[in-house]
mmCIF file of C-alpha atoms in Angstrom:
data_model
loop_
_atom_site.group_PDB
_atom_site.id
_atom_site.type_symbol
_atom_site.label_atom_id
_atom_site.label_comp_id
_atom_site.label_asym_id
_atom_site.label_seq_id
_atom_site.Cartn_x
_atom_site.Cartn_y
_atom_site.Cartn_z
ATOM 1 C CA MET I 267 0.000 0.000 0.000
ATOM 2 C CA LEU I 268 2.828 2.404 0.863
ATOM 3 C CA MET I 269 4.522 1.604 -2.445
ATOM 4 C CA TRP I 270 2.643 4.575 -3.925
ATOM 5 C CA LEU I 271 5.111 6.774 -2.069
ATOM 6 C CA ALA I 272 7.756 5.604 -4.537
ATOM 7 C CA GLN I 273 5.918 7.637 -7.184
ATOM 8 C CA LEU I 274 7.000 10.755 -5.310
ATOM 9 C CA ALA I 275 10.675 9.835 -5.731
ATOM 10 C CA PRO I 276 11.253 12.350 -8.565
ATOM 11 C CA GLU I 277 10.203 15.158 -6.197
ATOM 12 C CA PHE I 278 11.662 13.627 -3.040
ATOM 13 C CA GLY I 279 14.486 11.168 -3.661
ATOM 14 C CA PRO I 280 14.372 9.264 -0.338
ATOM 15 C CA PHE I 281 10.911 7.882 -1.243
ATOM 16 C CA ASN I 282 12.645 5.734 -3.860
ATOM 17 C CA VAL I 283 13.488 3.324 -1.026
ATOM 18 C CA PHE I 284 9.876 2.097 -1.080
ATOM 19 C CA ARG I 285 10.608 0.370 -4.385
ATOM 20 C CA TYR I 286 12.952 -2.106 -2.719
ATOM 21 C CA ILE I 287 11.572 -5.415 -1.480
ATOM 22 C CA THR I 288 14.279 -5.741 1.154
ATOM 23 C CA PHE I 289 13.363 -2.393 2.728
ATOM 24 C CA ARG I 290 9.668 -3.172 2.735
ATOM 25 C CA ALA I 291 10.341 -6.624 4.185
ATOM 26 C CA VAL I 292 12.282 -5.112 7.086
ATOM 27 C CA MET I 293 9.531 -2.581 7.710
ATOM 28 C CA ALA I 294 6.848 -5.289 7.524
ATOM 29 C CA CYS I 295 8.718 -7.285 10.158
ATOM 30 C CA ILE I 296 9.073 -4.265 12.441
ATOM 31 C CA THR I 297 5.419 -3.313 11.942
ATOM 32 C CA ALA I 298 4.257 -6.829 12.825
ATOM 33 C CA ILE I 299 6.450 -6.971 15.934
ATOM 34 C CA VAL I 300 5.255 -3.593 17.197
ATOM 35 C CA MET I 301 1.619 -4.442 16.503
ATOM 36 C CA GLY I 302 1.893 -7.813 18.204
ATOM 37 C CA LEU I 303 3.572 -6.427 21.321
ATOM 38 C CA MET I 304 1.119 -3.531 21.614
ATOM 39 C CA LEU I 305 -2.058 -5.529 21.009
ATOM 40 C CA GLY I 306 -0.962 -8.671 22.844
ATOM 41 C CA PRO I 307 -2.000 -7.647 26.375
ATOM 42 C CA TRP I 308 -5.358 -6.355 25.117
ATOM 43 C CA VAL I 309 -6.057 -9.560 23.156
ATOM 44 C CA ILE I 310 -5.141 -11.756 26.121
ATOM 45 C CA ARG I 311 -7.340 -9.678 28.421
ATOM 46 C CA LYS I 312 -10.289 -9.961 26.022
ATOM 47 C CA LEU I 313 -9.815 -13.712 25.684
ATOM 48 C CA ARG I 314 -9.841 -14.036 29.465
ATOM 49 C CA GLU I 315 -13.014 -11.965 29.697
ATOM 50 C CA LEU I 316 -14.645 -14.226 27.119
ATOM 51 C CA LYS I 317 -13.387 -17.238 29.112
ATOM 52 C CA VAL I 318 -11.766 -18.691 26.010
ATOM 53 C CA GLY I 319 -9.610 -21.091 28.009
ATOM 54 C CA GLN I 320 -7.710 -24.134 26.812
ATOM 55 C CA ALA I 321 -8.987 -27.543 27.910
ATOM 56 C CA VAL I 322 -5.957 -29.711 28.683
ATOM 57 C CA ARG I 323 -6.152 -33.410 27.751
ATOM 58 C CA THR I 324 -6.329 -35.565 30.871
ATOM 59 C CA ASP I 325 -4.335 -38.382 29.263
ATOM 60 C CA GLY I 326 -1.380 -36.096 28.576
ATOM 61 C CA PRO I 327 1.562 -35.246 30.827
ATOM 62 C CA GLN I 328 0.322 -34.383 34.307
ATOM 63 C CA THR I 329 2.508 -31.269 34.380
ATOM 64 C CA HIS I 330 0.178 -29.733 31.786
ATOM 65 C CA LEU I 331 -2.857 -29.727 34.056
ATOM 66 C CA VAL I 332 -1.806 -26.346 35.488
ATOM 67 C CA LYS I 333 -2.267 -24.875 31.989
ATOM 68 C CA SER I 334 -5.986 -25.512 32.041
ATOM 69 C CA GLY I 335 -7.851 -22.251 31.437
ATOM 70 C CA THR I 336 -4.976 -20.473 29.701
ATOM 71 C CA PRO I 337 -6.484 -18.334 26.910
ATOM 72 C CA THR I 338 -6.314 -19.937 23.488
ATOM 73 C CA MET I 339 -7.153 -18.698 19.976
ATOM 74 C CA GLY I 340 -4.213 -16.304 20.326
ATOM 75 C CA GLY I 341 -3.381 -17.093 16.716
ATOM 76 C CA ALA I 342 -5.849 -14.335 15.864
ATOM 77 C CA LEU I 343 -3.223 -11.879 17.120
ATOM 78 C CA ILE I 344 -0.670 -13.365 14.721
ATOM 79 C CA LEU I 345 -3.048 -13.189 11.778
ATOM 80 C CA LEU I 346 -4.038 -9.602 12.531
ATOM 81 C CA SER I 347 -0.401 -8.501 12.682
ATOM 82 C CA ILE I 348 0.406 -10.354 9.457
ATOM 83 C CA ALA I 349 -2.576 -8.895 7.612
ATOM 84 C CA VAL I 350 -1.951 -5.274 8.549
ATOM 85 C CA SER I 351 1.817 -5.302 8.020
ATOM 86 C CA THR I 352 1.639 -7.258 4.742
ATOM 87 C CA LEU I 353 -1.112 -5.112 3.228
ATOM 88 C CA LEU I 354 0.705 -1.991 4.380
ATOM 89 C CA TRP I 355 4.044 -2.849 2.789
ATOM 90 C CA MET I 356 3.280 -5.247 -0.082
ATOM 91 C CA ASP I 357 2.780 -4.494 -3.758
ATOM 92 C CA LEU I 358 -1.019 -4.771 -3.912
ATOM 93 C CA THR I 359 -0.839 -5.915 -7.550
ATOM 94 C CA ASN I 360 1.180 -9.018 -6.704
ATOM 95 C CA ARG I 361 -0.797 -12.209 -7.340
ATOM 96 C CA PHE I 362 1.289 -14.554 -5.200
ATOM 97 C CA VAL I 363 0.993 -12.613 -1.950
ATOM 98 C CA TRP I 364 -2.783 -12.528 -2.381
ATOM 99 C CA VAL I 365 -2.870 -16.307 -2.831
ATOM 100 C CA VAL I 366 -0.819 -16.839 0.320
ATOM 101 C CA LEU I 367 -3.039 -14.419 2.253
ATOM 102 C CA ILE I 368 -6.203 -16.181 1.091
ATOM 103 C CA VAL I 369 -4.844 -19.613 2.027
ATOM 104 C CA THR I 370 -3.564 -18.344 5.372
ATOM 105 C CA PHE I 371 -6.834 -16.765 6.386
ATOM 106 C CA GLY I 372 -8.849 -19.598 4.874
ATOM 107 C CA PHE I 373 -7.109 -22.126 7.071
ATOM 108 C CA GLY I 374 -7.258 -19.634 9.918
ATOM 109 C CA TRP I 375 -11.036 -19.510 9.541
ATOM 110 C CA VAL I 376 -11.209 -23.317 9.758
ATOM 111 C CA GLY I 377 -9.094 -23.231 12.908
ATOM 112 C CA TRP I 378 -11.173 -20.409 14.377
ATOM 113 C CA VAL I 379 -14.416 -22.345 13.971
ATOM 114 C CA ASP I 380 -12.796 -25.452 15.463
ATOM 115 C CA ASP I 381 -11.432 -23.539 18.465
ATOM 116 C CA TYR I 382 -14.667 -21.602 18.942
ATOM 117 C CA ARG I 383 -16.744 -24.741 19.152
ATOM 118 C CA LYS I 384 -14.312 -26.275 21.629
ATOM 119 C CA VAL I 385 -13.926 -23.404 24.067
ATOM 120 C CA VAL I 386 -17.135 -21.379 23.649
ATOM 121 C CA HIS I 387 -19.700 -24.039 22.815
ATOM 122 C CA LYS I 388 -17.880 -26.461 25.155
ATOM 123 C CA ASN I 389 -17.827 -29.096 22.436
ATOM 124 C CA PRO I 390 -14.609 -31.075 23.093
ATOM 125 C CA LYS I 391 -14.533 -32.408 19.533
ATOM 126 C CA GLY I 392 -14.880 -29.008 17.866
ATOM 127 C CA MET I 393 -15.145 -29.517 14.130
ATOM 128 C CA SER I 394 -15.501 -33.145 13.121
ATOM 129 C CA ALA I 395 -12.457 -34.552 11.346
ATOM 130 C CA LYS I 396 -14.446 -34.950 8.138
ATOM 131 C CA GLU I 397 -15.737 -31.378 8.229
ATOM 132 C CA LYS I 398 -12.304 -29.918 8.956
ATOM 133 C CA TYR I 399 -10.687 -32.026 6.244
ATOM 134 C CA PHE I 400 -13.385 -31.017 3.754
ATOM 135 C CA TRP I 401 -12.685 -27.300 4.165
ATOM 136 C CA GLN I 402 -8.924 -27.842 4.167
ATOM 137 C CA THR I 403 -9.256 -29.857 0.967
ATOM 138 C CA LEU I 404 -11.437 -27.210 -0.674
ATOM 139 C CA ILE I 405 -8.972 -24.404 0.093
ATOM 140 C CA GLY I 406 -5.886 -26.495 -0.643
ATOM 141 C CA LEU I 407 -7.174 -27.764 -3.983
ATOM 142 C CA ALA I 408 -8.306 -24.311 -5.101
ATOM 143 C CA ALA I 409 -4.876 -22.864 -4.344
ATOM 144 C CA SER I 410 -3.080 -25.809 -5.984
ATOM 145 C CA ILE I 411 -5.094 -25.542 -9.206
ATOM 146 C CA TYR I 412 -4.473 -21.800 -9.438
ATOM 147 C CA LEU I 413 -0.750 -22.125 -8.692
ATOM 148 C CA ALA I 414 -0.266 -24.827 -11.330
ATOM 149 C CA PHE I 415 -0.843 -22.166 -13.969
ATOM 150 C CA ALA I 416 0.294 -19.074 -12.027
ATOM 151 C CA VAL I 417 3.769 -20.431 -11.280
ATOM 152 C CA SER I 418 4.165 -21.380 -14.954
ATOM 153 C CA THR I 419 3.424 -17.909 -16.314
ATOM 154 C CA PRO I 420 4.524 -14.302 -15.636
ATOM 155 C CA ASN I 421 1.072 -12.779 -15.070
ATOM 156 C CA VAL I 422 -2.622 -13.504 -14.578
ATOM 157 C CA GLU I 423 -3.516 -13.069 -18.265
ATOM 158 C CA LYS I 424 -0.892 -15.617 -19.341
ATOM 159 C CA SER I 425 -2.093 -17.991 -16.610
ATOM 160 C CA PHE I 426 -5.615 -17.893 -17.992
ATOM 161 C CA ASP I 427 -4.325 -18.455 -21.535
ATOM 162 C CA LEU I 428 -2.299 -21.471 -20.358
ATOM 163 C CA LEU I 429 -5.390 -22.908 -18.678
ATOM 164 C CA LEU I 430 -7.406 -22.566 -21.875
ATOM 165 C CA ASN I 431 -4.609 -24.119 -23.947
ATOM 166 C CA TRP I 432 -4.381 -27.011 -21.508
ATOM 167 C CA LEU I 433 -8.107 -27.652 -21.747
ATOM 168 C CA ALA I 434 -7.997 -27.338 -25.552
ATOM 169 C CA SER I 435 -5.207 -29.940 -25.707
ATOM 170 C CA GLY I 436 -7.370 -32.487 -23.945
ATOM 171 C CA MET I 437 -5.505 -31.885 -20.676
ATOM 172 C CA THR I 438 -2.261 -33.220 -22.145
ATOM 173 C CA LEU I 439 -0.290 -29.976 -22.406
ATOM 174 C CA GLN I 440 2.828 -30.016 -20.221
ATOM 175 C CA LEU I 441 3.805 -27.195 -17.872
ATOM 176 C CA PRO I 442 7.030 -25.194 -18.418
ATOM 177 C CA GLU I 443 10.232 -26.323 -16.675
ATOM 178 C CA ARG I 444 9.847 -23.736 -13.913
ATOM 179 C CA ALA I 445 6.943 -25.818 -12.568
ATOM 180 C CA ASP I 446 9.050 -28.983 -12.251
ATOM 181 C CA LEU I 447 9.876 -30.544 -8.890
ATOM 182 C CA LEU I 448 13.377 -29.329 -7.996
ATOM 183 C CA VAL I 449 15.829 -31.694 -6.315
ATOM 184 C CA PRO I 450 18.105 -29.810 -3.884
ATOM 185 C CA PHE I 451 21.911 -30.101 -4.035
ATOM 186 C CA PHE I 452 21.789 -30.663 -7.824
ATOM 187 C CA LYS I 453 22.080 -27.922 -10.441
ATOM 188 C CA SER I 454 19.878 -29.385 -13.133
ATOM 189 C CA VAL I 455 17.970 -32.316 -11.635
ATOM 190 C CA SER I 456 14.232 -31.809 -11.707
ATOM 191 C CA TYR I 457 11.183 -33.886 -12.472
ATOM 192 C CA PRO I 458 8.281 -32.805 -14.690
ATOM 193 C CA LEU I 459 5.044 -33.149 -12.778
ATOM 194 C CA GLY I 460 2.413 -32.276 -15.341
ATOM 195 C CA VAL I 461 -0.690 -30.352 -14.321
ATOM 196 C CA PHE I 462 -2.253 -33.156 -12.304
ATOM 197 C CA GLY I 463 1.032 -34.072 -10.632
ATOM 198 C CA PHE I 464 1.631 -30.443 -9.689
ATOM 199 C CA ILE I 465 -1.864 -30.102 -8.227
ATOM 200 C CA ILE I 466 -1.654 -33.331 -6.222
ATOM 201 C CA LEU I 467 1.802 -32.560 -4.832
ATOM 202 C CA SER I 468 0.869 -28.973 -3.990
ATOM 203 C CA TYR I 469 -2.307 -30.092 -2.265
ATOM 204 C CA PHE I 470 -0.454 -32.520 -0.006
ATOM 205 C CA VAL I 471 2.264 -29.952 0.756
ATOM 206 C CA ILE I 472 -0.228 -27.226 1.718
ATOM 207 C CA VAL I 473 -2.670 -29.355 3.704
ATOM 208 C CA GLY I 474 0.040 -31.599 5.126
ATOM 209 C CA THR I 475 2.152 -28.702 6.397
ATOM 210 C CA SER I 476 -0.908 -27.076 7.936
ATOM 211 C CA ASN I 477 -1.742 -30.185 9.947
ATOM 212 C CA ALA I 478 1.918 -30.838 10.787
ATOM 213 C CA VAL I 479 2.312 -27.427 12.433
ATOM 214 C CA ASN I 480 -0.956 -28.022 14.281
ATOM 215 C CA LEU I 481 0.320 -31.323 15.688
ATOM 216 C CA THR I 482 3.560 -29.644 16.774
ATOM 217 C CA ASP I 483 1.721 -26.936 18.706
ATOM 218 C CA GLY I 484 1.623 -28.750 22.036
ATOM 219 C CA LEU I 485 4.191 -26.991 24.238
ATOM 220 C CA ASP I 486 4.853 -23.351 25.094
ATOM 221 C CA GLY I 487 6.671 -21.787 22.157
ATOM 222 C CA LEU I 488 7.328 -25.100 20.427
ATOM 223 C CA ALA I 489 5.563 -24.454 17.108
ATOM 224 C CA ILE I 490 5.985 -20.717 16.666
ATOM 225 C CA MET I 491 9.787 -20.492 16.632
ATOM 226 C CA PRO I 492 10.306 -23.201 13.976
ATOM 227 C CA THR I 493 7.588 -21.468 11.946
ATOM 228 C CA VAL I 494 9.482 -18.171 12.172
ATOM 229 C CA LEU I 495 12.780 -19.830 11.213
ATOM 230 C CA VAL I 496 11.415 -21.834 8.289
ATOM 231 C CA GLY I 497 9.286 -18.919 7.072
ATOM 232 C CA SER I 498 12.262 -16.564 7.138
ATOM 233 C CA ALA I 499 14.352 -19.016 5.135
ATOM 234 C CA LEU I 500 11.577 -19.403 2.567
ATOM 235 C CA GLY I 501 11.545 -15.609 2.298
ATOM 236 C CA ILE I 502 15.183 -15.733 1.200
ATOM 237 C CA PHE I 503 14.351 -18.368 -1.422
ATOM 238 C CA ALA I 504 11.455 -16.223 -2.635
ATOM 239 C CA TYR I 505 13.719 -13.195 -3.032
ATOM 240 C CA VAL I 506 16.306 -15.191 -4.985
ATOM 241 C CA ILE I 507 13.769 -16.859 -7.281
ATOM 242 C CA GLY I 508 11.993 -13.560 -7.875
ATOM 243 C CA ARG I 509 15.139 -11.946 -9.316
ATOM 244 C CA VAL I 510 16.364 -12.856 -12.785
ATOM 245 C CA ASP I 511 20.057 -12.333 -11.997
ATOM 246 C CA PHE I 512 20.128 -14.276 -8.713
ATOM 247 C CA ALA I 513 17.975 -17.101 -10.063
ATOM 248 C CA LYS I 514 20.148 -17.527 -13.144
ATOM 249 C CA TYR I 515 23.394 -17.440 -11.147
ATOM 250 C CA LEU I 516 22.159 -20.013 -8.612
ATOM 251 C CA PHE I 517 20.468 -22.261 -11.216
ATOM 252 C CA PHE I 518 16.937 -21.682 -9.986
ATOM 253 C CA PRO I 519 13.914 -21.086 -12.206
ATOM 254 C CA HIS I 520 12.936 -17.429 -12.309
ATOM 255 C CA ILE I 521 9.341 -16.914 -11.169
ATOM 256 C CA PRO I 522 8.260 -13.292 -11.728
ATOM 257 C CA GLY I 523 6.577 -11.814 -8.676
ATOM 258 C CA ALA I 524 7.780 -14.452 -6.212
ATOM 259 C CA GLY I 525 10.210 -11.998 -4.601
ATOM 260 C CA GLU I 526 7.326 -10.060 -3.079
ATOM 261 C CA LEU I 527 6.651 -13.058 -0.821
ATOM 262 C CA MET I 528 9.656 -11.922 1.171
ATOM 263 C CA VAL I 529 7.447 -9.144 2.556
ATOM 264 C CA PHE I 530 4.859 -11.678 3.727
ATOM 265 C CA CYS I 531 7.542 -13.951 5.235
ATOM 266 C CA ALA I 532 9.032 -10.997 7.111
ATOM 267 C CA ALA I 533 5.605 -10.022 8.435
ATOM 268 C CA MET I 534 5.001 -13.619 9.519
ATOM 269 C CA GLY I 535 8.375 -13.709 11.240
ATOM 270 C CA GLY I 536 7.722 -10.451 13.083
ATOM 271 C CA ALA I 537 4.217 -11.510 14.120
ATOM 272 C CA GLY I 538 5.580 -14.843 15.309
ATOM 273 C CA LEU I 539 8.302 -13.260 17.430
ATOM 274 C CA ALA I 540 5.800 -10.875 19.003
ATOM 275 C CA PHE I 541 3.507 -13.804 19.796
ATOM 276 C CA LEU I 542 6.434 -15.721 21.307
ATOM 277 C CA TRP I 543 6.800 -12.886 23.833
ATOM 278 C CA PHE I 544 3.492 -14.013 25.336
ATOM 279 C CA ASN I 545 3.706 -17.690 24.377
ATOM 280 C CA ALA I 546 7.094 -18.392 25.992
ATOM 281 C CA HIS I 547 7.008 -20.652 29.058
ATOM 282 C CA PRO I 548 4.911 -20.216 31.114
ATOM 283 C CA ALA I 549 2.571 -19.242 28.278
ATOM 284 C CA GLN I 550 0.074 -16.438 28.795
ATOM 285 C CA VAL I 551 -1.784 -17.477 25.647
ATOM 286 C CA PHE I 552 -1.887 -20.373 23.177
ATOM 287 C CA MET I 553 -2.206 -19.889 19.418
ATOM 288 C CA GLY I 554 -4.820 -22.629 18.980
ATOM 289 C CA ASP I 555 -5.847 -24.136 15.670
ATOM 290 C CA VAL I 556 -6.608 -20.684 14.281
ATOM 291 C CA GLY I 557 -2.896 -19.898 14.332
ATOM 292 C CA ALA I 558 -1.333 -23.310 13.741
ATOM 293 C CA LEU I 559 -3.440 -24.297 10.726
ATOM 294 C CA ALA I 560 -3.024 -20.855 9.161
ATOM 295 C CA LEU I 561 0.749 -20.657 9.581
ATOM 296 C CA GLY I 562 1.263 -24.191 8.310
ATOM 297 C CA GLY I 563 -0.853 -23.472 5.260
ATOM 298 C CA ALA I 564 1.182 -20.335 4.588
ATOM 299 C CA LEU I 565 4.494 -22.223 4.753
ATOM 300 C CA GLY I 566 3.234 -24.913 2.405
ATOM 301 C CA THR I 567 1.910 -22.405 -0.130
ATOM 302 C CA ILE I 568 5.130 -20.392 -0.174
ATOM 303 C CA ALA I 569 7.163 -23.591 -0.635
ATOM 304 C CA VAL I 570 5.004 -24.502 -3.652
ATOM 305 C CA ILE I 571 5.383 -21.072 -5.256
ATOM 306 C CA THR I 572 9.165 -21.049 -4.767
ATOM 307 C CA ARG I 573 9.403 -24.703 -5.909
ATOM 308 C CA GLN I 574 11.073 -25.703 -2.629
ATOM 309 C CA GLU I 575 8.804 -28.527 -1.506
ATOM 310 C CA ILE I 576 11.700 -30.874 -0.731
ATOM 311 C CA VAL I 577 13.652 -28.130 1.032
ATOM 312 C CA LEU I 578 10.578 -27.426 3.177
ATOM 313 C CA PHE I 579 10.569 -31.115 4.099
ATOM 314 C CA ILE I 580 14.189 -30.735 5.243
ATOM 315 C CA MET I 581 13.872 -27.425 7.083
ATOM 316 C CA GLY I 582 10.579 -28.437 8.677
ATOM 317 C CA GLY I 583 12.044 -31.689 9.943
ATOM 318 C CA VAL I 584 10.570 -31.122 13.398
ATOM 319 C CA PHE I 585 7.081 -30.813 11.890
ATOM 320 C CA VAL I 586 7.693 -33.962 9.847
ATOM 321 C CA ALA I 587 8.924 -35.931 12.867
ATOM 322 C CA GLU I 588 5.934 -34.866 14.961
ATOM 323 C CA THR I 589 3.513 -35.939 12.232
ATOM 324 C CA LEU I 590 5.224 -39.272 11.607
ATOM 325 C CA SER I 591 5.277 -40.002 15.341
ATOM 326 C CA VAL I 592 1.477 -39.717 15.477
ATOM 327 C CA MET I 593 0.958 -41.738 12.308
ATOM 328 C CA LEU I 594 3.266 -44.537 13.445
ATOM 329 C CA GLN I 595 1.863 -44.592 16.976
ATOM 330 C CA VAL I 596 -1.746 -44.847 15.800
ATOM 331 C CA SER I 597 -0.976 -47.386 13.058
ATOM 332 C CA TYR I 598 1.061 -49.641 15.344
ATOM 333 C CA PHE I 599 -1.562 -49.446 18.100
ATOM 334 C CA LYS I 600 -4.330 -50.492 15.701
ATOM 335 C CA TYR I 601 -2.188 -53.268 14.195
ATOM 336 C CA THR I 602 -1.201 -54.800 17.535
ATOM 337 C CA LYS I 603 -4.736 -54.536 18.869
ATOM 338 C CA ARG I 604 -6.022 -56.434 15.871
ATOM 339 C CA LYS I 605 -3.259 -59.040 16.047
ATOM 340 C CA TYR I 606 -2.756 -59.507 19.796
ATOM 341 C CA GLY I 607 -6.035 -58.262 21.198
ATOM 342 C CA GLU I 608 -4.411 -55.292 22.924
ATOM 343 C CA GLY I 609 -2.892 -52.132 21.526
ATOM 344 C CA ARG I 610 0.822 -51.533 21.957
ATOM 345 C CA ARG I 611 2.818 -48.334 21.522
ATOM 346 C CA ILE I 612 6.108 -47.448 19.897
ATOM 347 C CA LEU I 613 6.487 -44.210 21.872
ATOM 348 C CA LYS I 614 5.565 -43.534 25.454
ATOM 349 C CA MET I 615 3.195 -40.845 24.180
ATOM 350 C CA ALA I 616 2.537 -39.083 20.889
ATOM 351 C CA PRO I 617 3.194 -36.552 19.405
ATOM 352 C CA LEU I 618 6.954 -36.844 19.775
ATOM 353 C CA HIS I 619 7.384 -33.897 22.158
ATOM 354 C CA HIS I 620 5.201 -35.650 24.736
ATOM 355 C CA HIS I 621 7.369 -38.765 24.457
ATOM 356 C CA PHE I 622 10.405 -36.795 25.586
ATOM 357 C CA GLU I 623 8.428 -35.123 28.356
ATOM 358 C CA VAL I 624 7.297 -38.483 29.734
ATOM 359 C CA SER I 625 10.894 -39.696 29.383
ATOM 360 C CA GLY I 626 12.031 -37.050 31.880
ATOM 361 C CA TRP I 627 12.858 -33.968 29.825
ATOM 362 C CA LYS I 628 11.515 -30.689 31.133
ATOM 363 C CA GLU I 629 9.162 -28.795 28.859
ATOM 364 C CA THR I 630 11.666 -26.008 28.271
ATOM 365 C CA GLN I 631 14.354 -28.566 27.391
ATOM 366 C CA VAL I 632 12.156 -30.152 24.750
ATOM 367 C CA VAL I 633 11.238 -26.781 23.260
ATOM 368 C CA VAL I 634 14.739 -25.320 23.122
ATOM 369 C CA ARG I 635 16.264 -28.531 21.781
ATOM 370 C CA PHE I 636 13.647 -28.704 19.040
ATOM 371 C CA TRP I 637 14.466 -25.075 18.240
ATOM 372 C CA ILE I 638 18.157 -25.945 17.936
ATOM 373 C CA ILE I 639 17.378 -28.869 15.645
ATOM 374 C CA THR I 640 15.240 -26.589 13.468
ATOM 375 C CA MET I 641 18.029 -24.009 13.268
ATOM 376 C CA MET I 642 20.420 -26.705 12.039
ATOM 377 C CA LEU I 643 17.915 -28.003 9.484
ATOM 378 C CA VAL I 644 17.186 -24.476 8.230
ATOM 379 C CA LEU I 645 20.913 -23.908 7.704
ATOM 380 C CA ILE I 646 21.081 -27.134 5.719
ATOM 381 C CA GLY I 647 18.137 -25.948 3.662
ATOM 382 C CA LEU I 648 19.750 -22.565 3.029
ATOM 383 C CA SER I 649 22.970 -24.276 1.962
ATOM 384 C CA THR I 650 21.109 -25.637 -1.057
ATOM 385 C CA LEU I 651 21.164 -22.108 -2.445
ATOM 386 C CA LYS I 652 24.825 -22.600 -3.320
ATOM 387 C CA LEU I 653 25.674 -26.262 -2.774
ATOM 388 C CA ARG I 654 24.286 -27.466 -6.067
#
């Protein structure tokens, strides 16, 4: 929105700085941090007045019982900070930022309804799994179909033309190379996906990442810091891929407009750090599904646009491990119950962070160690920029 100030550069030279993505990204981060810190106490107070308290699972670690009643749905604070700072500093004509915003707030809406039913209507189940999955699928598929053609073309008009050509070809027309699945650590290894392959992969990345972040959000500060780290790294990838010179030098496909996502990533990072101020142990507020589903969806969508799905898998290793721990635990329990008549467990408790808690680690130890692991994985992911 403030980019219009760049038009005044001929009369007042310093306004030319508004043209630069890096400057606007820094300002978006600062804006989100300031907004989050200023509005945080008010949001927490309002949530307490509305008695929007978290119900702690009785079968979880006993140390968590003291958290019962802590305000949840604090993810609304994150989303508000992201929305204001992004809209304030982004190029409003950029198609990719709008897609990420729509996905983020779409998943946030699903999480909001789920949280609202749990804590306000006192319905412990919230949204049914089928209902939640339906809305996630609807949003994820819509974004995936649009991105299949948007990533392949430089603007909206060309995207529409490509869609028509694909339909006219009997759905056999292949997408350009920039839409291929990139393999990190190799300069020229990529795999053509085709339209349907692109849509299917993108759908699983977006919806899968959303649910993975949600599963990770079980301890004070556990999910938000990895989200900030991974999101910031994806912002760097977006900036590189959005520039012709950097993309060509580093053997990445150039995707016009992707660089503007750096502004969104910076806003998400700033909003996340501000939220961590109140979410650090002992947490004053939890983000709830409204925050976790939204942030995960945002990460997945950005990874699809920047063609870094595999790198997201690496950098988000903590999210992946948490998800796999639940899948393996549930599958093994069902298998052993069917075979032996009683369910058995691989872990002491799932998701993975609870396993370490039950094993004797303090909550803060689990959180900080998972942060350290994420930092290492993000550095490995960033190394793929040059180690190719």
